[in-house]
Coordinates of C-alpha atoms and ligand atoms in Angstrom, one line a residue:
M11 CA 0.0 0.0 0.0
S12 CA 1.4 3.4 -0.9
N13 CA 1.5 6.3 1.5
K14 CA 1.4 9.9 0.4
F15 CA 4.4 12.0 1.2
Y16 CA 4.3 15.8 0.8
I17 CA 7.6 17.6 1.2
T18 CA 8.4 21.3 0.8
T19 CA 11.4 23.6 0.9
A20 CA 11.2 27.2 2.2
I21 CA 10.5 29.6 -0.7
A22 CA 13.4 31.9 -1.6
Y23 CA 13.2 35.7 -1.8
V24 CA 13.7 36.7 -5.5
N25 CA 15.6 39.9 -4.7
A26 CA 19.0 38.3 -5.4
A27 CA 20.5 35.3 -7.2
P28 CA 20.0 31.8 -5.8
H29 CA 22.4 31.1 -3.0
I30 CA 24.3 27.8 -2.4
G31 CA 22.4 27.4 0.9
F32 CA 19.0 27.4 -0.9
A33 CA 20.5 24.9 -3.5
M34 CA 21.5 22.7 -0.6
E35 CA 18.0 22.9 0.9
T36 CA 16.3 22.0 -2.3
L37 CA 18.7 19.1 -2.6
E38 CA 17.9 17.8 0.8
A39 CA 14.2 17.9 0.0
D40 CA 14.9 16.2 -3.4
C41 CA 16.9 13.5 -1.7
L42 CA 14.0 12.8 0.7
A43 CA 11.5 13.0 -2.1
R44 CA 13.4 10.5 -4.2
Y45 CA 13.9 8.2 -1.3
H46 CA 10.2 8.2 -0.6
R47 CA 9.4 7.5 -4.3
M48 CA 11.9 4.7 -4.2
I49 CA 10.1 3.0 -1.3
G50 CA 6.8 3.3 -3.1
D51 CA 5.2 6.4 -1.6
E52 CA 3.2 8.8 -3.6
V53 CA 5.2 11.9 -3.4
W54 CA 4.5 15.6 -3.9
F55 CA 7.5 17.8 -3.8
L56 CA 7.1 21.6 -3.8
T57 CA 9.5 24.5 -4.0
G58 CA 9.1 28.1 -5.1
T59 CA 9.7 31.8 -4.7
D60 CA 8.6 34.4 -2.2
E61 CA 8.0 37.5 -4.2
H62 CA 6.4 40.0 -1.8
G63 CA 7.7 42.1 1.1
S64 CA 9.8 45.2 1.6
K65 CA 13.0 43.5 0.6
I66 CA 11.7 42.9 -2.9
R67 CA 10.1 46.3 -3.1
N68 CA 13.3 48.0 -2.0
T69 CA 15.6 46.1 -4.4
A70 CA 13.2 46.8 -7.3
K71 CA 13.2 50.5 -6.5
E72 CA 17.1 50.5 -6.4
Q73 CA 17.1 48.9 -9.8
G74 CA 14.4 51.2 -11.3
M75 CA 11.7 48.7 -11.8
T76 CA 8.5 47.6 -10.3
A77 CA 8.4 44.8 -7.7
Q78 CA 6.5 42.6 -10.2
E79 CA 9.1 43.3 -12.9
L80 CA 11.9 42.3 -10.5
A81 CA 10.0 39.2 -9.5
D82 CA 9.4 38.2 -13.2
Q83 CA 13.0 38.8 -14.0
N84 CA 14.5 36.8 -11.2
A85 CA 12.0 34.0 -10.6
P86 CA 13.2 31.9 -13.6
W87 CA 16.7 31.9 -12.0
F88 CA 15.1 29.8 -9.2
E89 CA 13.0 27.7 -11.5
N90 CA 16.2 26.9 -13.5
L91 CA 17.8 25.5 -10.3
G92 CA 15.5 22.5 -10.9
A93 CA 17.2 21.6 -14.2
L94 CA 20.6 22.5 -12.9
L95 CA 20.5 20.3 -9.8
N96 CA 18.3 17.6 -11.3
L97 CA 15.5 18.3 -8.8
S98 CA 12.4 16.2 -9.0
N99 CA 10.0 18.8 -7.7
D100 CA 6.4 18.3 -8.8
D101 CA 5.4 22.0 -8.6
F102 CA 7.0 25.4 -8.3
I103 CA 4.9 28.2 -6.7
R104 CA 5.4 31.9 -7.1
T105 CA 3.6 33.9 -4.4
T106 CA 2.5 36.5 -7.0
E107 CA 0.4 33.9 -8.8
P108 CA -3.4 34.3 -8.5
R109 CA -3.7 30.7 -7.1
H110 CA -1.6 31.8 -4.2
K111 CA -3.4 35.0 -3.5
L112 CA -6.8 33.2 -3.4
G113 CA -5.6 30.7 -0.9
A114 CA -3.8 33.2 1.3
Q115 CA -6.9 35.3 1.5
K116 CA -9.0 32.3 2.4
L117 CA -6.7 31.4 5.2
W118 CA -6.7 35.0 6.4
R119 CA -10.5 35.0 6.5
K120 CA -10.4 31.8 8.7
L121 CA -8.1 33.6 11.1
V122 CA -10.5 36.5 11.3
A123 CA -13.5 34.1 11.8
A124 CA -11.5 32.5 14.7
G125 CA -11.3 36.0 16.3
D126 CA -7.5 35.9 16.1
I127 CA -7.0 39.0 13.9
Y128 CA -7.2 42.4 15.6
K129 CA -6.2 45.9 14.7
S130 CA -3.6 47.8 16.7
K131 CA -1.2 50.7 16.6
Y132 CA 2.4 49.5 16.7
E133 CA 5.8 51.0 17.1
G134 CA 8.7 48.7 16.6
H135 CA 12.0 48.0 15.0
Y136 CA 11.8 46.2 11.7
C137 CA 14.6 44.2 10.0
V138 CA 14.0 44.2 6.3
G139 CA 16.4 41.4 5.8
C140 CA 14.4 39.2 8.2
E141 CA 11.1 40.7 7.1
A142 CA 10.3 40.8 10.8
F143 CA 9.8 43.1 13.8
V144 CA 12.7 42.5 16.2
T145 CA 13.1 43.3 19.8
A146 CA 16.2 44.3 21.9
K147 CA 16.9 40.7 22.7
D148 CA 17.1 39.7 19.0
L149 CA 19.8 42.3 18.5
V150 CA 23.6 42.2 19.0
D151 CA 25.1 45.7 19.4
G152 CA 21.9 47.1 18.1
K153 CA 22.1 45.1 14.9
C154 CA 20.3 42.1 13.6
P155 CA 23.0 39.3 13.9
E156 CA 21.6 37.5 10.8
H157 CA 22.0 40.6 8.6
N158 CA 24.5 42.7 10.4
K159 CA 22.2 45.7 10.0
E160 CA 20.4 48.1 12.3
P161 CA 16.6 47.7 12.1
E162 CA 14.3 50.5 11.0
L163 CA 11.9 52.2 13.5
I164 CA 8.4 51.8 12.2
T165 CA 5.1 53.3 13.6
E166 CA 2.0 51.9 12.0
E167 CA -1.6 50.8 12.5
N168 CA -1.6 47.1 11.6
Y169 CA -3.6 43.9 11.9
F170 CA -2.2 41.6 14.5
F171 CA -2.4 37.8 14.8
R172 CA -3.1 36.6 18.3
L173 CA -0.2 34.1 18.4
S174 CA 0.2 34.5 22.2
K175 CA -3.1 32.5 22.5
Y176 CA -1.5 29.5 21.0
S177 CA 1.9 29.5 22.7
D178 CA 1.1 26.7 25.1
L179 CA -0.6 24.5 22.5
I180 CA 2.2 24.9 20.1
S181 CA 4.7 23.9 22.8
E182 CA 2.6 20.8 23.6
K183 CA 2.4 19.8 19.9
I184 CA 6.1 20.1 19.5
R185 CA 7.1 18.6 22.8
S186 CA 5.0 15.5 22.0
D187 CA 6.4 15.2 18.5
E188 CA 3.0 15.6 17.0
V189 CA 5.0 18.2 15.0
K190 CA 8.4 16.6 15.0
V191 CA 11.2 19.2 14.9
L192 CA 14.6 17.8 14.0
P193 CA 17.3 18.0 15.1
E194 CA 16.6 17.8 18.8
S195 CA 18.6 21.0 19.4
R196 CA 16.2 23.0 17.2
K197 CA 13.2 21.4 19.0
N198 CA 14.7 22.6 22.3
E199 CA 15.2 26.0 20.8
I200 CA 11.6 26.5 19.8
L201 CA 10.4 25.0 23.1
S202 CA 12.3 27.5 25.0
L203 CA 10.8 30.3 22.9
C204 CA 7.4 28.9 23.7
D205 CA 8.3 28.9 27.4
E206 CA 9.1 32.6 27.3
G207 CA 5.7 33.0 25.6
L208 CA 5.2 33.7 21.9
T209 CA 3.9 37.3 21.3
D210 CA 1.3 38.5 18.9
V211 CA 2.6 39.2 15.4
S212 CA 1.9 42.2 13.2
F213 CA 0.2 40.6 10.3
S214 CA -0.3 43.4 7.8
R215 CA 1.4 46.5 6.5
P216 CA -0.3 49.7 5.3
K217 CA -0.4 49.8 1.6
D218 CA 1.1 53.3 1.3
S219 CA 4.5 52.5 2.8
L220 CA 7.1 50.4 1.1
S221 CA 4.8 47.4 1.2
W222 CA 4.1 45.0 -1.5
G223 CA 1.9 42.0 -0.9
V224 CA -1.4 40.2 -1.1
P225 CA -4.3 42.5 -0.3
V226 CA -5.9 42.0 3.1
P227 CA -9.5 40.9 2.4
D228 CA -12.1 43.6 3.0
D229 CA -9.5 46.3 3.8
E230 CA -8.0 47.9 0.7
D231 CA -5.6 50.0 2.8
Q232 CA -3.6 47.0 4.0
V233 CA -1.5 44.2 2.5
M234 CA -0.6 41.0 4.3
Y235 CA 2.6 40.7 6.2
V236 CA 5.0 38.9 4.0
W237 CA 5.4 35.9 6.3
C238 CA 1.7 35.4 6.7
D239 CA 1.5 35.4 2.9
A240 CA 4.6 33.2 2.3
L241 CA 3.8 30.5 4.8
S242 CA 0.5 29.8 3.3
N243 CA 2.3 28.8 0.0
Y244 CA 2.4 25.3 1.5
I245 CA -1.3 24.9 1.2
T246 CA -2.1 27.3 -1.7
A247 CA 0.2 25.3 -4.0
L248 CA -2.1 22.3 -3.4
G249 CA -5.1 24.3 -4.5
Y250 CA -6.3 25.5 -1.1
G251 CA -8.8 28.3 -1.8
S252 CA -9.3 27.3 -5.4
S253 CA -12.4 25.7 -6.9
D254 CA -10.8 22.3 -6.8
E255 CA -9.2 21.4 -3.5
S256 CA -8.8 17.7 -4.2
K257 CA -5.0 17.9 -4.2
F258 CA -5.1 19.7 -0.9
D259 CA -7.4 17.1 0.5
K260 CA -5.1 14.3 -0.7
F261 CA -1.7 15.7 0.3
W262 CA -2.2 18.0 3.3
P263 CA -0.8 17.9 6.0
A264 CA 2.8 18.2 4.9
D265 CA 5.0 15.3 6.0
V266 CA 8.1 17.4 6.0
H267 CA 8.9 21.1 5.8
V268 CA 12.6 21.5 5.1
I269 CA 13.9 24.9 6.3
G270 CA 17.1 26.7 7.4
K271 CA 17.8 27.4 11.0
G272 CA 17.2 31.2 10.7
I273 CA 13.4 30.8 10.0
L274 CA 12.6 28.1 12.6
R275 CA 10.4 30.4 14.7
F276 CA 8.3 31.4 11.7
H277 CA 7.5 27.8 10.9
A278 CA 7.4 26.2 14.3
G279 CA 5.8 29.2 15.8
I280 CA 3.7 31.4 13.5
W281 CA 2.8 28.8 10.9
I282 CA 1.7 26.2 13.5
G283 CA -0.3 29.0 15.3
M284 CA -2.0 29.9 12.0
L285 CA -3.0 26.3 11.3
L286 CA -4.3 25.9 14.9
A287 CA -6.4 29.0 14.6
A288 CA -7.8 27.9 11.3
E289 CA -8.4 24.4 12.8
M290 CA -6.4 22.7 10.1
E291 CA -4.1 19.7 10.3
L292 CA -0.5 20.4 11.3
P293 CA 2.6 19.4 9.4
R294 CA 4.1 16.1 10.7
A295 CA 7.6 17.3 10.8
I296 CA 9.9 20.3 10.4
Y297 CA 13.5 19.5 9.4
V298 CA 16.0 22.2 10.1
H299 CA 19.4 22.4 8.3
G300 CA 22.4 24.6 9.1
Y301 CA 24.3 27.2 7.1
I302 CA 27.2 26.8 4.7
T303 CA 30.5 28.7 5.1
S304 CA 32.9 29.3 2.3
E305 CA 36.5 28.2 2.9
G306 CA 35.8 28.5 6.6
Q307 CA 34.3 32.0 6.5
K308 CA 30.7 33.3 6.6
M309 CA 29.7 34.1 3.0
S310 CA 29.1 37.7 2.3
K311 CA 28.9 39.9 -0.8
S312 CA 31.4 42.3 0.7
L313 CA 34.0 39.5 1.2
G314 CA 33.3 38.3 -2.3
N315 CA 33.3 34.7 -1.2
T316 CA 29.7 33.7 -2.0
I317 CA 29.3 30.5 -3.9
D318 CA 27.2 30.5 -7.0
P319 CA 25.5 27.2 -7.5
F320 CA 25.3 27.7 -11.3
A321 CA 29.1 28.3 -11.6
S322 CA 29.8 25.3 -9.3
V323 CA 27.7 22.9 -11.3
E324 CA 29.2 24.2 -14.6
E325 CA 32.7 23.6 -13.2
K326 CA 32.2 20.4 -11.3
N327 CA 29.0 18.8 -12.8
C328 CA 25.7 18.2 -11.1
D329 CA 26.2 14.9 -9.2
P330 CA 29.5 15.8 -7.6
V331 CA 28.0 19.0 -6.3
R332 CA 24.9 17.2 -5.1
Y333 CA 27.2 14.6 -3.4
Y334 CA 29.3 17.2 -1.7
L335 CA 26.4 19.2 -0.4
L336 CA 24.5 16.1 0.9
R337 CA 27.3 13.9 2.0
E338 CA 30.1 16.2 3.1
I339 CA 28.1 19.1 4.7
P340 CA 26.5 17.8 7.9
T341 CA 22.7 17.7 7.4
T342 CA 21.6 19.6 10.5
T343 CA 24.6 21.7 11.6
D344 CA 26.8 24.2 9.8
G345 CA 29.3 22.9 7.2
D346 CA 32.0 24.3 4.9
F347 CA 32.3 24.5 1.1
S348 CA 36.0 24.1 0.5
Q349 CA 37.7 23.5 -2.9
D350 CA 40.4 21.3 -1.3
R351 CA 37.9 19.3 0.6
F352 CA 35.7 19.0 -2.6
K353 CA 38.7 17.5 -4.4
V354 CA 39.4 15.0 -1.6
V355 CA 35.8 13.8 -1.4
Y356 CA 35.5 13.6 -5.2
E357 CA 38.7 11.6 -5.7
S358 CA 38.5 9.3 -2.7
E359 CA 34.9 8.5 -2.6
L360 CA 33.3 9.2 -6.0
A361 CA 36.2 8.3 -8.3
D362 CA 38.2 5.7 -6.2
N363 CA 35.5 4.1 -4.1
F364 CA 32.5 4.0 -6.3
G365 CA 33.7 4.8 -9.8
N366 CA 36.6 2.4 -9.7
L367 CA 34.6 -0.4 -8.1
F368 CA 31.9 -0.3 -10.8
S369 CA 34.4 -0.2 -13.6
R370 CA 36.5 -3.1 -12.1
V371 CA 33.5 -5.4 -11.5
L372 CA 31.8 -4.8 -14.9
T373 CA 35.1 -5.2 -16.7
L374 CA 35.8 -8.5 -14.9
T375 CA 32.2 -9.7 -15.7
E376 CA 32.8 -9.0 -19.4
R377 CA 36.2 -10.6 -19.4
F378 CA 35.3 -13.8 -17.5
L379 CA 31.6 -14.3 -17.8
E380 CA 30.7 -12.9 -21.2
S381 CA 29.0 -10.1 -19.5
K382 CA 26.3 -12.4 -18.0
V383 CA 25.1 -12.3 -14.4
P384 CA 26.0 -15.8 -13.0
E385 CA 23.8 -18.0 -10.8
V386 CA 22.3 -16.3 -7.8
V387 CA 24.2 -17.0 -4.6
G388 CA 24.9 -15.1 -1.4
D389 CA 28.0 -14.7 0.8
S390 CA 26.6 -14.7 4.3
L391 CA 28.9 -11.9 5.5
L392 CA 28.1 -9.7 2.6
M393 CA 24.4 -10.3 2.9
K394 CA 24.5 -9.4 6.5
A395 CA 26.5 -6.2 5.7
V396 CA 24.0 -5.2 3.1
K397 CA 21.0 -5.9 5.4
D398 CA 22.6 -3.9 8.3
A399 CA 23.4 -1.1 6.0
W400 CA 19.8 -0.7 4.8
I401 CA 18.5 -0.8 8.4
K402 CA 20.9 2.1 9.3
Y403 CA 20.3 3.9 6.0
D404 CA 16.5 3.9 6.6
E405 CA 17.0 5.1 10.2
H406 CA 19.3 7.9 9.2
I407 CA 16.9 9.1 6.6
A408 CA 14.0 9.0 9.1
N409 CA 16.2 11.1 11.5
F410 CA 17.1 13.7 8.8
D411 CA 20.7 12.6 8.8
L412 CA 21.3 12.4 5.1
K413 CA 25.1 12.5 5.5
K414 CA 25.1 9.4 7.6
A415 CA 22.7 7.6 5.3
C416 CA 25.1 8.2 2.4
E417 CA 27.9 6.9 4.5
E418 CA 26.3 3.5 4.4
A419 CA 26.8 3.4 0.7
V420 CA 30.4 4.5 1.1
R421 CA 30.9 1.6 3.6
L422 CA 29.5 -1.0 1.2
G423 CA 31.8 0.4 -1.5
E424 CA 34.8 -0.1 0.8
I425 CA 33.7 -3.6 1.8
S426 CA 33.3 -4.5 -1.9
N427 CA 36.7 -3.2 -2.8
Q428 CA 38.3 -5.2 0.0
Y429 CA 36.3 -8.3 -1.1
I430 CA 37.8 -8.0 -4.6
D431 CA 41.3 -7.6 -3.3
E432 CA 40.9 -10.7 -1.1
K433 CA 39.2 -13.0 -3.6
K434 CA 41.3 -11.9 -6.6
P435 CA 38.8 -13.1 -9.3
W436 CA 41.5 -12.8 -11.9
E437 CA 43.4 -15.7 -10.2
L438 CA 40.2 -17.7 -9.7
I439 CA 39.5 -18.0 -13.4
K440 CA 42.1 -20.7 -13.7
A441 CA 42.2 -22.1 -10.2
D442 CA 38.5 -22.3 -9.3
P443 CA 36.0 -21.2 -12.0
A444 CA 33.0 -22.2 -9.8
S445 CA 34.0 -19.9 -7.0
L446 CA 34.7 -17.2 -9.5
S447 CA 31.0 -17.1 -10.5
Q448 CA 30.0 -16.9 -6.9
V449 CA 32.4 -14.1 -6.2
M450 CA 31.2 -12.2 -9.2
Y451 CA 27.5 -12.6 -8.3
N452 CA 28.2 -11.3 -4.9
L453 CA 29.9 -8.3 -6.3
L454 CA 27.3 -7.5 -8.9
E455 CA 24.5 -7.7 -6.5
I456 CA 26.2 -5.5 -3.9
L457 CA 26.8 -2.9 -6.7
R458 CA 23.0 -2.9 -7.2
H459 CA 22.5 -2.2 -3.5
I460 CA 25.0 0.6 -3.6
A461 CA 23.4 2.2 -6.7
C462 CA 20.0 2.1 -5.0
M463 CA 21.4 3.7 -1.9
L464 CA 23.1 6.4 -4.0
Y465 CA 20.0 7.1 -6.1
P466 CA 18.5 9.8 -3.8
F467 CA 21.9 11.5 -3.7
I468 CA 23.3 11.2 -7.2
P469 CA 20.3 10.1 -9.3
S470 CA 21.7 10.3 -12.8
T471 CA 24.9 8.4 -11.9
A472 CA 22.8 5.8 -10.0
D473 CA 20.6 5.4 -13.1
R474 CA 23.7 4.8 -15.2
M475 CA 24.9 2.3 -12.7
L476 CA 21.6 0.4 -12.7
E477 CA 21.4 0.5 -16.4
A478 CA 24.8 -1.1 -16.7
L479 CA 23.6 -3.8 -14.3
G480 CA 20.6 -4.5 -16.5
V481 CA 18.2 -3.1 -13.9
P482 CA 16.3 -0.4 -15.8
Q483 CA 15.3 1.7 -12.8
V484 CA 15.4 1.8 -9.1
Y485 CA 11.6 1.9 -8.6
N486 CA 8.6 1.3 -10.8
E487 CA 5.9 3.9 -11.0
G488 CA 3.1 2.5 -8.9
G489 CA 4.8 -0.8 -8.3
Y490 CA 6.9 -1.4 -5.3
V491 CA 10.2 -3.3 -5.9
E492 CA 11.9 -5.2 -3.0
F493 CA 15.2 -3.5 -3.8
R494 CA 16.5 -4.0 -0.3
E495 CA 16.4 -7.8 -0.6
W496 CA 19.4 -9.9 -1.6
G497 CA 19.2 -11.6 -5.0
V498 CA 17.1 -9.2 -7.0
L499 CA 19.7 -9.3 -9.8
K500 CA 18.7 -12.3 -11.9
S501 CA 21.1 -14.7 -13.5
G502 CA 21.6 -14.5 -17.3
I503 CA 21.0 -10.8 -17.4
K504 CA 23.5 -9.0 -19.6
V505 CA 25.5 -6.3 -18.0
K506 CA 27.2 -3.5 -19.9
K507 CA 30.6 -2.0 -19.4
I508 CA 30.4 1.4 -17.9
G509 CA 32.4 4.5 -19.0
V510 CA 34.4 6.4 -16.4
L511 CA 31.8 7.6 -13.9
F512 CA 34.0 10.2 -12.2
P513 CA 37.0 11.2 -14.3
K514 CA 40.0 12.5 -12.3
E515 CA 41.6 15.7 -13.4
K516 CA 44.3 15.2 -15.9
Ligands
ZN24 ZN1 17.7 40.5 10.0

């Protein structure tokens, strides 16, 4: 029986080019989406762009265009990330689309009906970078630590969302893992914010200031606060508020929202509060990743050390970049993008461990077995290693530790390389042909397991590996394949030699 699995990324502001951190986030979500398709789930994977708010309006003004023009100019940049990184997203939402506005307004009306929207005069400090009012305790030396900028003082009459009312309930839902926040450190972080008591949130901006957003229903002088608008993309993309809500009925609640650590309180606080007020189902999990540094330093435009995902993929190719971001950068803490480290990981793991292994085994099969898979057998130690690896792999994926899941594939690669070196098939051909067949079957079948494990991480390489093994794809649409079992590779199948998977620099 197949389960539905709905996964989202945060949506990116379109005021600047896509950042390597957003590329990593989309890859993490892609890795999980592909894993869930592989195990037979019906997956819906959403990403998109956040096109409202002061940040967009200000940038557009600086560039002498309207906010909509800026959004239209930059949104394709983010949509193109999909092809660049081989993302398998099913939809891409832009918050300036009519479908989004309709749904955001429907949700707003629900909050009004719940009695949780009220009007009040407000004076406070606003960080445009965060698109949020900040208080003294959010600041370091009077500046927002995330953006290293002093916030603006703003006095306005706005609508407020009564988030304070839901503080205890949010805390309870998160504490009990009804909304599972991973890693544990982030769960504790949001719980301690709840303990301090969540405060009401300004949920609209007057239309006449530098605001740009979805109109507040029944008040033409106000637009929605950008976060109120942005968070609702997770339901509006499913057709919430449209004439056909069947996709929403099918896929909501989200199984996983993947986000960066800087926006945890918006998701685990405000978003959960909005859904509680609207009496809607809550997301089952929020997975929080860390940030990427560049050669050990925080990335910044002024240091000139930002990493452009487009340039990286052009230089290094898609799968090696995917592999580095998912396997080298720790999934839930900060990690570093370093050219030296990239080279080490590429050569030792991709080229030597996996690439070399596949080419050795397939070449030996061609040479000694006329490229045919021999009779199905199983070395008990190897079978146990594979079984244990899958158990750990599944556990790590469920705990949002993609790095460790990938390590299981690396370990199987190392075990296989050792096995070849010990068994020396090239000597067995004369000495013991029967045991040669057994050794080769064990190797070919373990390659298949490695390719399946790698599929969510480096899908096009994994597809090439599986094709070489005569297994056309890792999963069948609608049909579950017991790919974790031993002995799936059938005898008599023709394998093909594989070109160099990961060429080393000349
Ligand atoms: Zn900020």
